[in-house]
Tab-separated table of C-alpha atoms and ligand atoms in Angstrom:
chain	number	residue	atom	x	y	z
A	1031	MET	CA	0.000	0.000	0.000
A	1032	SER	CA	1.345	3.458	-0.872
A	1033	GLU	CA	1.843	6.204	1.708
A	1034	ALA	CA	-1.093	8.131	0.222
A	1035	GLY	CA	-3.246	5.001	0.499
A	1036	ILE	CA	-2.327	4.575	4.182
A	1037	LYS	CA	-3.157	8.217	4.801
A	1038	ARG	CA	-6.585	7.906	3.135
A	1039	ALA	CA	-7.352	4.781	5.171
A	1040	LEU	CA	-6.345	6.624	8.355
A	1041	ASP	CA	-8.563	9.598	7.480
A	1042	ARG	CA	-11.562	7.314	6.808
A	1043	THR	CA	-10.993	5.417	10.071
A	1044	LEU	CA	-10.688	8.578	12.121
A	1045	GLU	CA	-13.777	10.041	10.515
A	1046	ALA	CA	-15.699	6.855	11.324
A	1047	THR	CA	-14.768	7.168	15.032
A	1048	GLY	CA	-16.528	10.550	15.177
A	1049	ILE	CA	-13.701	11.974	17.307
A	1050	ARG	CA	-13.150	15.684	16.591
A	1051	ASP	CA	-10.402	18.126	17.470
A	1052	GLN	CA	-10.964	21.368	19.421
A	1053	ALA	CA	-12.083	23.165	16.246
A	1054	GLY	CA	-14.736	20.467	15.605
A	1055	GLU	CA	-12.808	18.998	12.641
A	1056	PRO	CA	-12.150	15.250	12.255
A	1057	LEU	CA	-8.763	14.243	13.694
A	1058	ARG	CA	-5.930	13.857	11.195
A	1059	TYR	CA	-2.921	11.598	11.628
A	1060	THR	CA	0.014	10.997	9.332
A	1061	PRO	CA	1.859	7.664	9.335
A	1062	HIS	CA	4.800	9.551	10.815
A	1063	ASP	CA	2.733	10.431	13.913
A	1064	PHE	CA	2.820	6.743	14.888
A	1065	ARG	CA	6.594	6.895	15.225
A	1066	ARG	CA	6.162	9.756	17.683
A	1067	MET	CA	3.487	7.854	19.619
A	1068	PHE	CA	5.634	4.748	19.703
A	1069	ALA	CA	8.668	6.726	20.953
A	1070	THR	CA	6.648	8.526	23.651
A	1071	GLU	CA	4.917	5.320	24.847
A	1072	ALA	CA	8.145	3.310	24.826
A	1073	VAL	CA	10.261	5.879	26.705
A	1074	THR	CA	7.589	6.787	29.276
A	1075	GLY	CA	7.067	3.031	29.720
A	1076	GLY	CA	10.693	2.638	30.787
A	1077	LEU	CA	12.643	1.991	27.560
A	1078	PRO	CA	15.954	3.894	27.815
A	1079	VAL	CA	16.029	6.780	25.341
A	1080	HIS	CA	19.291	5.613	23.747
A	1081	ILE	CA	17.661	2.231	22.948
A	1082	ALA	CA	14.605	3.997	21.478
A	1083	ALA	CA	17.003	6.074	19.348
A	1084	ARG	CA	18.563	2.888	17.929
A	1085	ILE	CA	15.155	1.329	17.189
A	1086	LEU	CA	14.003	4.473	15.376
A	1087	GLY	CA	17.295	4.721	13.473
A	1088	HIS	CA	18.201	8.135	14.863
A	1089	LYS	CA	21.802	9.215	14.704
A	1090	THR	CA	21.584	11.464	17.772
A	1091	LEU	CA	19.538	11.443	20.979
A	1092	THR	CA	18.513	15.041	20.255
A	1093	THR	CA	16.367	13.840	17.344
A	1094	THR	CA	14.695	11.215	19.532
A	1095	GLN	CA	14.106	13.722	22.320
A	1096	ALA	CA	12.349	16.035	19.865
A	1097	TYR	CA	9.930	13.148	19.181
A	1098	LEU	CA	8.940	12.696	22.811
A	1099	ALA	CA	5.879	14.405	24.188
A	1100	VAL	CA	6.458	14.984	27.907
A	1101	PHE	CA	3.246	15.514	29.839
A	1102	GLN	CA	3.282	17.193	33.259
A	1103	ASP	CA	1.590	14.226	34.954
A	1104	ASP	CA	4.111	11.816	33.443
A	1105	LEU	CA	6.966	14.043	34.559
A	1106	VAL	CA	5.825	14.117	38.191
A	1107	ARG	CA	4.884	10.412	38.253
A	1108	THR	CA	8.167	9.297	36.660
A	1109	TYR	CA	10.295	11.433	38.954
A	1110	ARG	CA	8.451	10.226	42.068
A	1111	GLY	CA	8.867	6.651	40.870
A	1112	PHE	CA	12.587	7.258	40.402
A	1113	LEU	CA	12.918	8.643	43.963
A	1114	ASP	CA	10.942	5.720	45.431
A	1115	ARG	CA	13.111	3.177	43.613
A	1116	ARG	CA	16.314	4.927	44.763
A	1117	ARG	CA	15.110	5.003	48.368
A	1118	ALA	CA	14.130	1.338	48.245
A	1119	GLU	CA	17.587	0.394	46.944
A	1120	ARG	CA	19.610	2.430	49.469
A	1121	PRO	CA	20.097	1.232	53.061
A	1122	GLN	CA	17.527	2.727	55.473
A	1123	GLU	CA	20.493	3.837	57.604
A	1124	GLU	CA	21.086	6.647	55.078
A	1125	TYR	CA	17.733	8.272	55.814
A	1126	ARG	CA	18.276	8.930	59.497
A	1127	GLU	CA	19.188	12.303	61.004
A	1128	PRO	CA	22.978	12.761	61.348
A	1129	THR	CA	24.344	12.719	64.881
A	1130	ALA	CA	25.869	15.900	66.323
A	1131	ALA	CA	29.362	14.411	65.898
A	1132	GLU	CA	28.717	13.512	62.227
A	1133	TRP	CA	27.368	16.989	61.504
A	1134	ARG	CA	30.391	18.584	63.181
A	1135	ASP	CA	32.691	16.342	61.163
A	1136	PHE	CA	30.884	17.321	57.931
A	1137	GLN	CA	31.188	21.046	58.653
A	1138	GLN	CA	34.823	20.699	59.689
A	1139	HIS	CA	35.601	19.016	56.392
A	1140	PHE	CA	34.985	22.333	54.614
A	1141	GLU	CA	37.160	24.205	57.114
A	1142	LEU	CA	39.953	21.693	56.629
A	1143	ARG	CA	39.810	22.100	52.856
A	1144	LYS	CA	41.252	25.617	53.106
A	1145	VAL	CA	44.920	25.391	52.224
A	1146	SER	CA	47.517	28.123	51.828
A	1147	LEU	CA	47.115	28.409	48.036
A	1148	GLY	CA	43.334	28.027	47.779
A	1149	THR	CA	40.820	25.263	48.361
A	1150	CYS	CA	41.398	21.544	48.354
A	1151	GLY	CA	38.814	19.869	46.097
A	1152	ARG	CA	39.004	16.341	47.513
A	1153	PRO	CA	35.622	14.728	48.209
A	1154	TYR	CA	34.054	14.697	51.671
A	1155	GLY	CA	35.418	12.033	53.995
A	1156	THR	CA	38.494	11.210	51.915
A	1157	PRO	CA	42.045	11.758	53.160
A	1158	CYS	CA	44.747	13.664	51.263
A	1159	LYS	CA	46.449	11.135	48.987
A	1160	HIS	CA	49.208	13.491	47.921
A	1161	GLU	CA	50.924	14.086	51.255
A	1162	HIS	CA	49.781	17.715	51.209
A	1163	ALA	CA	52.013	18.517	48.219
A	1164	CYS	CA	49.312	20.978	47.090
A	1165	ILE	CA	51.499	22.745	44.544
A	1166	ARG	CA	51.568	19.577	42.425
A	1167	CYS	CA	48.031	18.455	43.175
A	1168	PRO	CA	45.361	18.407	40.422
A	1169	VAL	CA	42.479	18.880	42.901
A	1170	LEU	CA	43.820	22.177	44.259
A	1171	GLN	CA	41.455	25.030	43.337
A	1172	ILE	CA	43.860	27.900	43.384
A	1173	ASP	CA	42.858	31.265	44.825
A	1174	THR	CA	43.661	34.076	42.349
A	1175	ARG	CA	44.794	36.277	45.260
A	1176	GLN	CA	47.635	33.842	45.896
A	1177	ARG	CA	49.417	34.735	42.631
A	1178	PRO	CA	52.309	36.653	44.373
A	1179	ARG	CA	52.793	33.725	46.730
A	1180	LEU	CA	52.885	31.320	43.783
A	1181	ILE	CA	55.527	33.465	42.023
A	1182	GLU	CA	57.576	33.478	45.230
A	1183	ILE	CA	57.332	29.671	45.405
A	1184	VAL	CA	58.536	29.339	41.787
A	1185	GLN	CA	61.504	31.675	42.447
A	1186	ASN	CA	62.384	29.790	45.598
A	1187	LEU	CA	62.171	26.415	43.830
A	1188	ARG	CA	64.413	27.681	41.005
A	1189	GLU	CA	67.018	28.828	43.512
A	1190	ARG	CA	66.933	25.417	45.152
A	1191	ILE	CA	67.322	23.724	41.736
A	1192	ARG	CA	70.421	25.882	41.028
A	1193	GLU	CA	71.796	24.967	44.434
A	1194	ALA	CA	71.067	21.244	43.880
A	1195	ARG	CA	72.772	21.306	40.470
A	1196	GLY	CA	75.737	23.240	41.886
A	1197	ASN	CA	76.213	20.605	44.556
A	1198	GLY	CA	75.584	17.628	42.258
A	1199	TRP	CA	72.316	16.621	44.041
A	1200	LEU	CA	70.735	15.577	40.754
A	1201	GLY	CA	67.908	13.445	42.203
A	1202	GLY	CA	66.617	16.304	44.353
A	1203	GLY	CA	66.788	18.712	41.411
A	1204	GLU	CA	64.503	16.527	39.294
A	1205	GLY	CA	61.841	16.425	42.010
A	1206	LEU	CA	62.004	20.213	42.390
A	1207	GLN	CA	61.641	20.647	38.627
A	1208	VAL	CA	58.348	18.685	38.758
A	1209	SER	CA	57.115	21.175	41.376
A	1210	VAL	CA	58.238	24.147	39.246
A	1211	ASP	CA	56.364	22.757	36.209
A	1212	ALA	CA	53.229	22.233	38.308
A	1213	ALA	CA	53.468	25.753	39.764
A	1214	MET	CA	53.966	27.261	36.279
A	1215	ALA	CA	50.877	25.386	35.021
A	1216	LYS	CA	48.873	26.842	37.903
A	1217	LEU	CA	50.236	30.319	37.178
A	1218	SER	CA	49.138	30.088	33.547
A	1219	THR	CA	45.676	28.998	34.780
A	1220	LEU	CA	45.573	32.135	36.937
A	1221	GLN	CA	46.418	34.367	33.980
A	1222	ARG	CA	43.156	33.287	32.358
A	1223	ALA	CA	41.158	33.649	35.601
A	1224	PRO	CA	38.862	36.549	36.595
A	1225	ALA	CA	40.459	38.885	39.151
A	1226	ASP	CA	37.681	38.523	41.740
A	1227	GLY	CA	39.478	36.049	43.957
A	1228	ARG	CA	37.241	33.085	43.113
A	1229	PRO	CA	39.105	29.769	43.354
A	1230	GLN	CA	40.101	28.272	39.999
A	1231	LEU	CA	40.460	24.684	38.880
A	1232	ALA	CA	43.927	23.523	37.905
A	1233	GLU	CA	44.526	23.053	34.173
A	1234	LEU	CA	44.500	19.340	33.337
A	1235	GLY	CA	44.857	19.713	29.566
A	1236	MET	CA	42.646	18.258	26.831
A	1237	PRO	CA	42.467	14.488	26.255
A	1238	ILE	CA	43.678	13.378	22.822
A	1239	PHE	CA	41.600	10.818	20.924
A	1240	THR	CA	43.604	8.627	18.617
A	1241	ASP	CA	40.931	6.042	17.784
A	1242	SER	CA	38.894	7.115	14.711
A	1243	THR	CA	35.292	6.004	15.201
A	1244	PRO	CA	32.983	6.213	12.143
A	1245	LEU	CA	30.460	9.022	12.534
A	1246	SER	CA	27.601	7.217	10.865
A	1247	THR	CA	26.547	3.727	9.869
A	1248	PRO	CA	24.005	2.569	7.242
A	1249	GLU	CA	21.616	1.893	10.120
A	1250	SER	CA	22.026	5.386	11.554
A	1251	ARG	CA	21.239	6.898	8.162
A	1252	ALA	CA	17.680	5.517	8.222
A	1253	PRO	CA	14.933	8.136	7.727
A	1254	GLU	CA	14.013	10.203	10.773
B	135	SF4	S1	47.698	17.826	48.179
B	135	SF4	FE1	45.765	17.924	47.051
B	135	SF4	S2	44.389	16.569	48.178
B	135	SF4	FE2	46.124	17.026	49.545
B	135	SF4	S3	45.483	18.795	50.748
B	135	SF4	FE3	46.608	19.602	48.975
B	135	SF4	S4	45.022	20.009	47.436
B	135	SF4	FE4	44.116	18.647	48.969
């Protein structure tokens, strides 16, 4: 049957139901509307959106998301269901009030995260794994106001490297050079930072992808 034939059959069927739209006209559906209905029903029924995207032959999730009608009732019901499932899965112990000692410990954690060069970004309840060598540490959020102190540290480290080289302490010099490089990386991060004193994240650099993954497959080129 041709697409036009399917459309005519749909029109006749809808007319026979007697269902009208708000303007009093018979409802009209295109065959394409059934893809939207399928996607909405499937995803609100629990099918993960990335699986629905594969079934529909969409290349990106954005296309699938544009298909989905999200109704307010569904939104509230789905979110409440999600919370109930999470609560059922987690130990009941987690839903009690914290003791005074636990609360004190939690608040102190944020006090203890203040270090001389900024704020330590390690997660709550975890110890420092880097022996407080903050200058080299990737989780240090440097305070822009500490720039002069950072410059002083670099100068001091360079003097110590000269001294180490002069005395033939080559091992020590290498370790100091690592600290200088880390401090210089933090300084260059500060140069790009706003001057309002907000702590900044250390520059970690961009990952490099070497594996070339094809951008599309015959399946992903199916009609949307
Ligand atoms: S070395 Fe890193 S983890 Fe340890 S206190 Fe300094 S910033 Fe925090």
